[in-house]
Amino acid sequence: MPAATAVGAEPAGVLLEAEHHQQRVPNDNTFATTIKSASASGGAALSRFFGQGYVAYDLTAGRAGTYHLWVRYSSNQPHALSYAVDATKPGDPAGVAKATLPATTDLDTWNWAPLGEVTLRSGRHRLTVHAAALRLDCFWVTLTGQRPPEQPKEVFSREKTREHLRNPIEPITPGWLVEADAYQLPAWYEGIRVSAHTRLSWPMRTRMPDTFAHAGRLLHSIGFKEISRHIKSGSEPAWWPSAVGAVMEDARTRNVAREIIEEAHANGCRIMVYSRHMEDDFMAKTHPEWHAQDEKGPKLSKRGDMMCLNTPYAAFMETRLVELARMGADGFYFDEVHMPKPICYCDTCRRGFKQATGLDYPAGSQPADPVFQKAIEYRNTVLERVFRQWRTAIHRVNPECVMLIGSNTYPAMNDRHTTHRLWRVADAMKSEFNLAARVGNNRIFAVDRSLAAPEVDARLALAYTLDRDACDGRPPHVWAHGITDATQMTFAAAGMITHGQVANLDHSEAAIPDPARFGPAVALGNRVAPAFAGARPLRWAAVHFSEYARDHYVPDEAAMWKQVLYPVYGAFTALLRAHLPVGIVTDSQLEQGRLDGYRVLFLPAAQHLTERMRQAVAAFEARGGLVVRQKPEWVWHQPVTGMKEGSAGFLSAIGSAVKEAPVQATGGPEKMHMVAFSTRDGKRLTISLVNDFSWVKTGAAAEPRAKGGKAKTPAPKAKSKSAEGEDEPTIGAANDKAPPPCRDVRVFVYGRGLPATAKDMVTGVVLQPEPVPGGFALRVPAFACMSVIVLE
């Protein structure tokens, strides 16, 4: 529970976030639920505030006096809001004060209105606010009578918030990042580009025993060479006789985990084990001091008691992971957020934060509070330390075991949960098909009309490129679920594979195996996989994605987009639409000067570079590299004209350097994507082209999950429910059918001699190179979904 907020000690006033109440009656999801809102203070507000009930907030008056109360709210029509300070009987409407609040423009428009005045003695008090049919954002309590700021997030000094940039807990490029230089994925991982994902839980052993026991054989019959399977779904005991913690009754003398792993291997499948690492009910009861905490007490996730990785629980989990690695697990699939968002309030985190920073832990989750932002930074350093330790332990016993780390919202670029450093030490990232384009990650575009909404296909392409390049080009696993037919499945797989991902296709347990729906996509993935094995993205133009620059504008998300993120999106999209090779460079990569092979570098916020970044940029320019810096006239985010004018200006700034691009494509539709890959020795060049795949619909509502019965044919749905708790549509309007085929496409390759062979791996058609000045051209036959050209 957060401490009472002090009032009267500050010159202006104190902000109380409505969602950070000390008491809620009734205390369930029928009343006063928290919703996300990009325009609300702290990014959240209270909804469902109608009916009978109240919320209460503790505050401390620094001195006696008359205090002025304000409320920030939204409402479609006028409403009366009742409140009381130090009510004798909380919830009793008698004796409370009442203020009539006018309607705001709509439910996403927040206005301030005065509540009234109250005389307080110095000391602790409680503000009680009664139900009304409106949304509550925050309260402003002031002794001076000063009107609250129009943007509540400005209550705290932005300069103080920026202190974490100048004095980081962990440097942008710590010495231990040299570990990542030696990372090399095993050949088996490189050679697979489509994988099956299942959620066969412990109860399914008895409900559907044949599927549970023989999933490897059944999925391999469709053509899958790799599967992901649960080895521990949530907070339940281990499925094997582990040396630590609780074990399932049936697993004390029978190693179910080993049986699952060996069954997959026996049937020609590699297996990524989904061992839930965040929850454990037994350990929470045995070691309550290891339990993660939110502001109000022990943290519970949808799968049980959530543990803190900053405690000895991390060593407990390491023992479990090593046991599974010794059994032959080919990889670990670490899903979700890893530690509580936004921060953990357990005693270990409080002590560790104090030791690392000298600061007291924040009282609550107020995004404008610089100490709160510092606590997020601390949480991220904990994640990096733990995953480095786990990776070392796993690889010590099984060097070919791959560690996939869930990205949560990282590909959306606007959330500080995890940093670029984590992806440098991950074998690969785990992400989700439409994560970056979900409404929840793009609310700012709905509430701030000065920002144009990004195009879905480009938003996805940028996310996939960031997933891949943040991991130094290593192919991420991208989970896609709820896809209802073979055509959408094939387009989804093609889009992911083209951008250098492994397509992780979720298979409903009740329907295993489903060759009609999965067969074509699996066959396509297997057919083109050799073209991508061991290859990395071809470098020519790099766009700098700078968390360092983005965080300069915390917590103002609109400013983040206008000053940093939209220029990243805009420049990337301009190159994507021009069908030119484009990659992403993160902060640590730039500080290390990892720009070999790049000819063009775009800096979205050149004014926010560290000294090491400036030195790397200067060295790049000295070698003849072209640096393009964001210009004020490129207002990428401006509706209607911003992207068009920004793209034209940006491409003009690149100028004749475009002619030096090693691969270019012309023709085809605007939303056709081209990505090129090359082996390190340069002997194999792969050029992948994919038709627009952003129309594909995913979502839990469309996917029949196993309940022991027969699978039903699902109806297409637009909603998406991820393993990370989202249940919302993708931004933009989705079409109901595949786009027309790509026609009249030509690929130009420069700086290379004529290849010995040029072949489309999708169709098997051999292409004939046509000499052109400086290189050669290939005419690509019309294709409905994908073309993968391999030049040897």
mmCIF file with all atom_site columns, C-alpha atoms in Angstrom, residues 304-471:
data_model
loop_
_atom_site.group_PDB
_atom_site.id
_atom_site.type_symbol
_atom_site.label_atom_id
_atom_site.label_alt_id
_atom_site.label_comp_id
_atom_site.label_asym_id
_atom_site.label_entity_id
_atom_site.label_seq_id
_atom_site.pdbx_PDB_ins_code
_atom_site.Cartn_x
_atom_site.Cartn_y
_atom_site.Cartn_z
_atom_site.occupancy
_atom_site.B_iso_or_equiv
_atom_site.pdbx_formal_charge
_atom_site.auth_seq_id
_atom_site.auth_comp_id
_atom_site.auth_asym_id
_atom_site.auth_atom_id
_atom_site.pdbx_PDB_model_num
ATOM 1   C CA . GLY A 1 304 ? -0.832 -17.606 -9.572  1.00 0.00 ? 304 GLY A CA 1
ATOM 2   C CA . ASP A 1 305 ? 1.574  -16.189 -7.006  1.00 0.00 ? 305 ASP A CA 1
ATOM 3   C CA . MET A 1 306 ? 4.180  -14.071 -8.755  1.00 0.00 ? 306 MET A CA 1
ATOM 4   C CA . MET A 1 307 ? 7.765  -14.308 -7.519  1.00 0.00 ? 307 MET A CA 1
ATOM 5   C CA . CYS A 1 308 ? 10.525 -11.704 -7.636  1.00 0.00 ? 308 CYS A CA 1
ATOM 6   C CA . LEU A 1 309 ? 13.650 -12.570 -9.638  1.00 0.00 ? 309 LEU A CA 1
ATOM 7   C CA . ASN A 1 310 ? 15.622 -10.160 -7.442  1.00 0.00 ? 310 ASN A CA 1
ATOM 8   C CA . THR A 1 311 ? 15.419 -12.666 -4.576  1.00 0.00 ? 311 THR A CA 1
ATOM 9   C CA . PRO A 1 312 ? 16.962 -16.140 -4.089  1.00 0.00 ? 312 PRO A CA 1
ATOM 10  C CA . TYR A 1 313 ? 14.023 -17.392 -6.142  1.00 0.00 ? 313 TYR A CA 1
ATOM 11  C CA . ALA A 1 314 ? 16.218 -16.728 -9.201  1.00 0.00 ? 314 ALA A CA 1
ATOM 12  C CA . ALA A 1 315 ? 18.713 -19.341 -7.967  1.00 0.00 ? 315 ALA A CA 1
ATOM 13  C CA . PHE A 1 316 ? 15.833 -21.743 -7.338  1.00 0.00 ? 316 PHE A CA 1
ATOM 14  C CA . MET A 1 317 ? 14.680 -21.274 -10.925 1.00 0.00 ? 317 MET A CA 1
ATOM 15  C CA . GLU A 1 318 ? 18.233 -21.716 -12.213 1.00 0.00 ? 318 GLU A CA 1
ATOM 16  C CA . THR A 1 319 ? 18.368 -25.160 -10.609 1.00 0.00 ? 319 THR A CA 1
ATOM 17  C CA . ARG A 1 320 ? 15.127 -26.096 -12.360 1.00 0.00 ? 320 ARG A CA 1
ATOM 18  C CA . LEU A 1 321 ? 16.341 -24.782 -15.724 1.00 0.00 ? 321 LEU A CA 1
ATOM 19  C CA . VAL A 1 322 ? 19.627 -26.676 -15.501 1.00 0.00 ? 322 VAL A CA 1
ATOM 20  C CA . GLU A 1 323 ? 17.696 -29.868 -14.730 1.00 0.00 ? 323 GLU A CA 1
ATOM 21  C CA . LEU A 1 324 ? 15.640 -29.433 -17.901 1.00 0.00 ? 324 LEU A CA 1
ATOM 22  C CA . ALA A 1 325 ? 18.701 -28.525 -19.979 1.00 0.00 ? 325 ALA A CA 1
ATOM 23  C CA . ARG A 1 326 ? 20.370 -31.762 -18.822 1.00 0.00 ? 326 ARG A CA 1
ATOM 24  C CA . MET A 1 327 ? 17.261 -33.668 -19.965 1.00 0.00 ? 327 MET A CA 1
ATOM 25  C CA . GLY A 1 328 ? 17.869 -32.403 -23.494 1.00 0.00 ? 328 GLY A CA 1
ATOM 26  C CA . ALA A 1 329 ? 15.567 -29.393 -23.807 1.00 0.00 ? 329 ALA A CA 1
ATOM 27  C CA . ASP A 1 330 ? 16.545 -27.607 -27.025 1.00 0.00 ? 330 ASP A CA 1
ATOM 28  C CA . GLY A 1 331 ? 15.472 -24.216 -25.769 1.00 0.00 ? 331 GLY A CA 1
ATOM 29  C CA . PHE A 1 332 ? 13.578 -22.245 -23.150 1.00 0.00 ? 332 PHE A CA 1
ATOM 30  C CA . TYR A 1 333 ? 10.591 -20.087 -23.968 1.00 0.00 ? 333 TYR A CA 1
ATOM 31  C CA . PHE A 1 334 ? 10.487 -17.318 -21.348 1.00 0.00 ? 334 PHE A CA 1
ATOM 32  C CA . ASP A 1 335 ? 7.150  -15.597 -21.830 1.00 0.00 ? 335 ASP A CA 1
ATOM 33  C CA . GLU A 1 336 ? 5.611  -12.423 -20.480 1.00 0.00 ? 336 GLU A CA 1
ATOM 34  C CA . VAL A 1 337 ? 6.926  -9.611  -18.274 1.00 0.00 ? 337 VAL A CA 1
ATOM 35  C CA . HIS A 1 338 ? 9.472  -11.527 -16.095 1.00 0.00 ? 338 HIS A CA 1
ATOM 36  C CA . MET A 1 339 ? 9.058  -9.087  -13.191 1.00 0.00 ? 339 MET A CA 1
ATOM 37  C CA . PRO A 1 340 ? 6.034  -7.015  -12.191 1.00 0.00 ? 340 PRO A CA 1
ATOM 38  C CA . LYS A 1 341 ? 5.168  -3.985  -14.276 1.00 0.00 ? 341 LYS A CA 1
ATOM 39  C CA . PRO A 1 342 ? 5.844  -1.225  -13.714 1.00 0.00 ? 342 PRO A CA 1
ATOM 40  C CA . ILE A 1 343 ? 8.014  -2.126  -10.689 1.00 0.00 ? 343 ILE A CA 1
ATOM 41  C CA . CYS A 1 344 ? 8.175  -4.600  -7.795  1.00 0.00 ? 344 CYS A CA 1
ATOM 42  C CA . TYR A 1 345 ? 7.639  -3.270  -4.289  1.00 0.00 ? 345 TYR A CA 1
ATOM 43  C CA . CYS A 1 346 ? 9.131  -6.202  -2.346  1.00 0.00 ? 346 CYS A CA 1
ATOM 44  C CA . ASP A 1 347 ? 11.660 -5.583  0.442   1.00 0.00 ? 347 ASP A CA 1
ATOM 45  C CA . THR A 1 348 ? 14.521 -6.973  -1.638  1.00 0.00 ? 348 THR A CA 1
ATOM 46  C CA . CYS A 1 349 ? 13.858 -4.521  -4.447  1.00 0.00 ? 349 CYS A CA 1
ATOM 47  C CA . ARG A 1 350 ? 13.529 -1.666  -1.981  1.00 0.00 ? 350 ARG A CA 1
ATOM 48  C CA . ARG A 1 351 ? 16.866 -2.493  -0.351  1.00 0.00 ? 351 ARG A CA 1
ATOM 49  C CA . GLY A 1 352 ? 18.622 -3.116  -3.653  1.00 0.00 ? 352 GLY A CA 1
ATOM 50  C CA . PHE A 1 353 ? 17.350 0.158   -5.081  1.00 0.00 ? 353 PHE A CA 1
ATOM 51  C CA . LYS A 1 354 ? 18.552 2.081   -2.037  1.00 0.00 ? 354 LYS A CA 1
ATOM 52  C CA . GLN A 1 355 ? 21.972 0.466   -2.302  1.00 0.00 ? 355 GLN A CA 1
ATOM 53  C CA . ALA A 1 356 ? 22.237 1.130   -6.050  1.00 0.00 ? 356 ALA A CA 1
ATOM 54  C CA . THR A 1 357 ? 20.981 4.721   -6.019  1.00 0.00 ? 357 THR A CA 1
ATOM 55  C CA . GLY A 1 358 ? 20.972 6.077   -2.486  1.00 0.00 ? 358 GLY A CA 1
ATOM 56  C CA . LEU A 1 359 ? 17.307 6.972   -2.978  1.00 0.00 ? 359 LEU A CA 1
ATOM 57  C CA . ASP A 1 360 ? 14.239 5.906   -1.038  1.00 0.00 ? 360 ASP A CA 1
ATOM 58  C CA . TYR A 1 361 ? 11.825 3.741   -3.003  1.00 0.00 ? 361 TYR A CA 1
ATOM 59  C CA . PRO A 1 362 ? 8.919  5.576   -4.678  1.00 0.00 ? 362 PRO A CA 1
ATOM 60  C CA . ALA A 1 363 ? 5.679  5.577   -2.715  1.00 0.00 ? 363 ALA A CA 1
ATOM 61  C CA . GLY A 1 364 ? 3.613  4.738   -5.788  1.00 0.00 ? 364 GLY A CA 1
ATOM 62  C CA . SER A 1 365 ? 3.584  4.338   -9.544  1.00 0.00 ? 365 SER A CA 1
ATOM 63  C CA . GLN A 1 366 ? 3.527  7.958   -10.691 1.00 0.00 ? 366 GLN A CA 1
ATOM 64  C CA . PRO A 1 367 ? 5.189  8.181   -14.119 1.00 0.00 ? 367 PRO A CA 1
ATOM 65  C CA . ALA A 1 368 ? 6.220  11.811  -13.633 1.00 0.00 ? 368 ALA A CA 1
ATOM 66  C CA . ASP A 1 369 ? 8.082  11.003  -10.423 1.00 0.00 ? 369 ASP A CA 1
ATOM 67  C CA . PRO A 1 370 ? 11.812 10.823  -11.218 1.00 0.00 ? 370 PRO A CA 1
ATOM 68  C CA . VAL A 1 371 ? 12.366 8.290   -8.436  1.00 0.00 ? 371 VAL A CA 1
ATOM 69  C CA . PHE A 1 372 ? 9.692  6.044   -9.945  1.00 0.00 ? 372 PHE A CA 1
ATOM 70  C CA . GLN A 1 373 ? 11.449 6.230   -13.322 1.00 0.00 ? 373 GLN A CA 1
ATOM 71  C CA . LYS A 1 374 ? 14.711 5.383   -11.575 1.00 0.00 ? 374 LYS A CA 1
ATOM 72  C CA . ALA A 1 375 ? 13.035 2.320   -10.050 1.00 0.00 ? 375 ALA A CA 1
ATOM 73  C CA . ILE A 1 376 ? 12.042 1.122   -13.533 1.00 0.00 ? 376 ILE A CA 1
ATOM 74  C CA . GLU A 1 377 ? 15.679 1.479   -14.546 1.00 0.00 ? 377 GLU A CA 1
ATOM 75  C CA . TYR A 1 378 ? 16.721 -0.592  -11.526 1.00 0.00 ? 378 TYR A CA 1
ATOM 76  C CA . ARG A 1 379 ? 14.176 -3.332  -12.325 1.00 0.00 ? 379 ARG A CA 1
ATOM 77  C CA . ASN A 1 380 ? 15.611 -3.589  -15.845 1.00 0.00 ? 380 ASN A CA 1
ATOM 78  C CA . THR A 1 381 ? 19.149 -4.060  -14.529 1.00 0.00 ? 381 THR A CA 1
ATOM 79  C CA . VAL A 1 382 ? 17.888 -6.921  -12.365 1.00 0.00 ? 382 VAL A CA 1
ATOM 80  C CA . LEU A 1 383 ? 16.397 -8.645  -15.407 1.00 0.00 ? 383 LEU A CA 1
ATOM 81  C CA . GLU A 1 384 ? 19.650 -8.313  -17.321 1.00 0.00 ? 384 GLU A CA 1
ATOM 82  C CA . ARG A 1 385 ? 21.693 -9.756  -14.459 1.00 0.00 ? 385 ARG A CA 1
ATOM 83  C CA . VAL A 1 386 ? 19.369 -12.727 -13.901 1.00 0.00 ? 386 VAL A CA 1
ATOM 84  C CA . PHE A 1 387 ? 19.072 -13.718 -17.553 1.00 0.00 ? 387 PHE A CA 1
ATOM 85  C CA . ARG A 1 388 ? 22.849 -13.500 -17.993 1.00 0.00 ? 388 ARG A CA 1
ATOM 86  C CA . GLN A 1 389 ? 23.272 -15.851 -15.056 1.00 0.00 ? 389 GLN A CA 1
ATOM 87  C CA . TRP A 1 390 ? 20.659 -18.257 -16.360 1.00 0.00 ? 390 TRP A CA 1
ATOM 88  C CA . ARG A 1 391 ? 22.113 -18.284 -19.855 1.00 0.00 ? 391 ARG A CA 1
ATOM 89  C CA . THR A 1 392 ? 25.585 -19.075 -18.525 1.00 0.00 ? 392 THR A CA 1
ATOM 90  C CA . ALA A 1 393 ? 24.260 -21.922 -16.365 1.00 0.00 ? 393 ALA A CA 1
ATOM 91  C CA . ILE A 1 394 ? 22.149 -23.394 -19.167 1.00 0.00 ? 394 ILE A CA 1
ATOM 92  C CA . HIS A 1 395 ? 24.921 -23.258 -21.754 1.00 0.00 ? 395 HIS A CA 1
ATOM 93  C CA . ARG A 1 396 ? 27.383 -24.795 -19.320 1.00 0.00 ? 396 ARG A CA 1
ATOM 94  C CA . VAL A 1 397 ? 25.428 -28.067 -19.403 1.00 0.00 ? 397 VAL A CA 1
ATOM 95  C CA . ASN A 1 398 ? 23.874 -27.816 -22.876 1.00 0.00 ? 398 ASN A CA 1
ATOM 96  C CA . PRO A 1 399 ? 25.662 -25.395 -25.277 1.00 0.00 ? 399 PRO A CA 1
ATOM 97  C CA . GLU A 1 400 ? 23.037 -25.912 -28.000 1.00 0.00 ? 400 GLU A CA 1
ATOM 98  C CA . CYS A 1 401 ? 20.102 -24.999 -25.760 1.00 0.00 ? 401 CYS A CA 1
ATOM 99  C CA . VAL A 1 402 ? 18.621 -21.663 -26.875 1.00 0.00 ? 402 VAL A CA 1
ATOM 100 C CA . MET A 1 403 ? 17.210 -19.046 -24.500 1.00 0.00 ? 403 MET A CA 1
ATOM 101 C CA . LEU A 1 404 ? 14.253 -17.086 -25.916 1.00 0.00 ? 404 LEU A CA 1
ATOM 102 C CA . ILE A 1 405 ? 13.278 -14.055 -23.814 1.00 0.00 ? 405 ILE A CA 1
ATOM 103 C CA . GLY A 1 406 ? 9.819  -12.513 -24.064 1.00 0.00 ? 406 GLY A CA 1
ATOM 104 C CA . SER A 1 407 ? 9.896  -8.883  -25.185 1.00 0.00 ? 407 SER A CA 1
ATOM 105 C CA . ASN A 1 408 ? 6.515  -7.823  -23.788 1.00 0.00 ? 408 ASN A CA 1
ATOM 106 C CA . THR A 1 409 ? 5.986  -4.293  -25.198 1.00 0.00 ? 409 THR A CA 1
ATOM 107 C CA . TYR A 1 410 ? 9.569  -3.568  -26.295 1.00 0.00 ? 410 TYR A CA 1
ATOM 108 C CA . PRO A 1 411 ? 8.828  -3.789  -30.070 1.00 0.00 ? 411 PRO A CA 1
ATOM 109 C CA . ALA A 1 412 ? 6.191  -1.045  -29.668 1.00 0.00 ? 412 ALA A CA 1
ATOM 110 C CA . MET A 1 413 ? 9.065  1.288   -28.661 1.00 0.00 ? 413 MET A CA 1
ATOM 111 C CA . ASN A 1 414 ? 7.067  3.413   -26.195 1.00 0.00 ? 414 ASN A CA 1
ATOM 112 C CA . ASP A 1 415 ? 7.526  1.436   -22.960 1.00 0.00 ? 415 ASP A CA 1
ATOM 113 C CA . ARG A 1 416 ? 10.596 1.365   -20.721 1.00 0.00 ? 416 ARG A CA 1
ATOM 114 C CA . HIS A 1 417 ? 10.061 -2.275  -19.694 1.00 0.00 ? 417 HIS A CA 1
ATOM 115 C CA . THR A 1 418 ? 13.371 -3.974  -20.707 1.00 0.00 ? 418 THR A CA 1
ATOM 116 C CA . THR A 1 419 ? 16.264 -2.311  -22.537 1.00 0.00 ? 419 THR A CA 1
ATOM 117 C CA . HIS A 1 420 ? 18.490 -2.918  -25.545 1.00 0.00 ? 420 HIS A CA 1
ATOM 118 C CA . ARG A 1 421 ? 21.073 -4.569  -23.257 1.00 0.00 ? 421 ARG A CA 1
ATOM 119 C CA . LEU A 1 422 ? 18.799 -7.539  -22.536 1.00 0.00 ? 422 LEU A CA 1
ATOM 120 C CA . TRP A 1 423 ? 18.456 -8.370  -26.228 1.00 0.00 ? 423 TRP A CA 1
ATOM 121 C CA . ARG A 1 424 ? 22.209 -8.307  -26.726 1.00 0.00 ? 424 ARG A CA 1
ATOM 122 C CA . VAL A 1 425 ? 22.578 -11.160 -24.213 1.00 0.00 ? 425 VAL A CA 1
ATOM 123 C CA . ALA A 1 426 ? 19.530 -13.148 -25.317 1.00 0.00 ? 426 ALA A CA 1
ATOM 124 C CA . ASP A 1 427 ? 20.047 -15.977 -27.773 1.00 0.00 ? 427 ASP A CA 1
ATOM 125 C CA . ALA A 1 428 ? 16.933 -14.578 -29.429 1.00 0.00 ? 428 ALA A CA 1
ATOM 126 C CA . MET A 1 429 ? 13.816 -12.612 -28.612 1.00 0.00 ? 429 MET A CA 1
ATOM 127 C CA . LYS A 1 430 ? 10.311 -13.969 -28.251 1.00 0.00 ? 430 LYS A CA 1
ATOM 128 C CA . SER A 1 431 ? 7.627  -11.617 -29.559 1.00 0.00 ? 431 SER A CA 1
ATOM 129 C CA . GLU A 1 432 ? 4.084  -11.727 -30.959 1.00 0.00 ? 432 GLU A CA 1
ATOM 130 C CA . PHE A 1 433 ? 2.667  -11.258 -34.446 1.00 0.00 ? 433 PHE A CA 1
ATOM 131 C CA . ASN A 1 434 ? 0.741  -7.991  -34.085 1.00 0.00 ? 434 ASN A CA 1
ATOM 132 C CA . LEU A 1 435 ? 2.121  -6.797  -30.739 1.00 0.00 ? 435 LEU A CA 1
ATOM 133 C CA . ALA A 1 436 ? 3.359  -3.408  -31.946 1.00 0.00 ? 436 ALA A CA 1
ATOM 134 C CA . ALA A 1 437 ? 0.097  -2.634  -33.747 1.00 0.00 ? 437 ALA A CA 1
ATOM 135 C CA . ARG A 1 438 ? -2.317 -3.413  -30.922 1.00 0.00 ? 438 ARG A CA 1
ATOM 136 C CA . VAL A 1 439 ? -4.604 -0.655  -29.775 1.00 0.00 ? 439 VAL A CA 1
ATOM 137 C CA . GLY A 1 440 ? -3.160 -0.672  -26.264 1.00 0.00 ? 440 GLY A CA 1
ATOM 138 C CA . ASN A 1 441 ? 0.290  0.177   -27.575 1.00 0.00 ? 441 ASN A CA 1
ATOM 139 C CA . ASN A 1 442 ? -1.090 2.921   -29.819 1.00 0.00 ? 442 ASN A CA 1
ATOM 140 C CA . ARG A 1 443 ? -3.654 4.736   -27.682 1.00 0.00 ? 443 ARG A CA 1
ATOM 141 C CA . ILE A 1 444 ? -1.732 7.974   -28.050 1.00 0.00 ? 444 ILE A CA 1
ATOM 142 C CA . PHE A 1 445 ? -2.833 8.211   -31.682 1.00 0.00 ? 445 PHE A CA 1
ATOM 143 C CA . ALA A 1 446 ? -6.495 8.044   -30.703 1.00 0.00 ? 446 ALA A CA 1
ATOM 144 C CA . VAL A 1 447 ? -6.285 10.752  -28.053 1.00 0.00 ? 447 VAL A CA 1
ATOM 145 C CA . ASP A 1 448 ? -3.736 13.115  -29.604 1.00 0.00 ? 448 ASP A CA 1
ATOM 146 C CA . ARG A 1 449 ? -5.080 14.115  -32.996 1.00 0.00 ? 449 ARG A CA 1
ATOM 147 C CA . SER A 1 450 ? -1.870 15.972  -33.865 1.00 0.00 ? 450 SER A CA 1
ATOM 148 C CA . LEU A 1 451 ? -0.300 12.517  -34.349 1.00 0.00 ? 451 LEU A CA 1
ATOM 149 C CA . ALA A 1 452 ? -1.206 10.510  -37.439 1.00 0.00 ? 452 ALA A CA 1
ATOM 150 C CA . ALA A 1 453 ? -1.734 6.806   -36.768 1.00 0.00 ? 453 ALA A CA 1
ATOM 151 C CA . PRO A 1 454 ? 1.036  4.670   -38.315 1.00 0.00 ? 454 PRO A CA 1
ATOM 152 C CA . GLU A 1 455 ? 0.247  2.215   -41.088 1.00 0.00 ? 455 GLU A CA 1
ATOM 153 C CA . VAL A 1 456 ? -0.131 -1.300  -39.736 1.00 0.00 ? 456 VAL A CA 1
ATOM 154 C CA . ASP A 1 457 ? 2.157  -3.092  -42.192 1.00 0.00 ? 457 ASP A CA 1
ATOM 155 C CA . ALA A 1 458 ? 4.993  -0.636  -41.581 1.00 0.00 ? 458 ALA A CA 1
ATOM 156 C CA . ARG A 1 459 ? 4.419  -0.749  -37.813 1.00 0.00 ? 459 ARG A CA 1
ATOM 157 C CA . LEU A 1 460 ? 4.760  -4.542  -37.916 1.00 0.00 ? 460 LEU A CA 1
ATOM 158 C CA . ALA A 1 461 ? 7.798  -4.457  -40.201 1.00 0.00 ? 461 ALA A CA 1
ATOM 159 C CA . LEU A 1 462 ? 9.566  -1.975  -37.920 1.00 0.00 ? 462 LEU A CA 1
ATOM 160 C CA . ALA A 1 463 ? 8.793  -4.117  -34.870 1.00 0.00 ? 463 ALA A CA 1
ATOM 161 C CA . TYR A 1 464 ? 10.142 -7.270  -36.530 1.00 0.00 ? 464 TYR A CA 1
ATOM 162 C CA . THR A 1 465 ? 13.274 -5.440  -37.644 1.00 0.00 ? 465 THR A CA 1
ATOM 163 C CA . LEU A 1 466 ? 13.828 -4.118  -34.125 1.00 0.00 ? 466 LEU A CA 1
ATOM 164 C CA . ASP A 1 467 ? 13.227 -7.609  -32.660 1.00 0.00 ? 467 ASP A CA 1
ATOM 165 C CA . ARG A 1 468 ? 15.854 -9.040  -34.964 1.00 0.00 ? 468 ARG A CA 1
ATOM 166 C CA . ASP A 1 469 ? 18.493 -6.310  -35.018 1.00 0.00 ? 469 ASP A CA 1
ATOM 167 C CA . ALA A 1 470 ? 18.406 -5.600  -31.281 1.00 0.00 ? 470 ALA A CA 1
ATOM 168 C CA . CYS A 1 471 ? 19.607 -9.213  -30.981 1.00 0.00 ? 471 CYS A CA 1
#
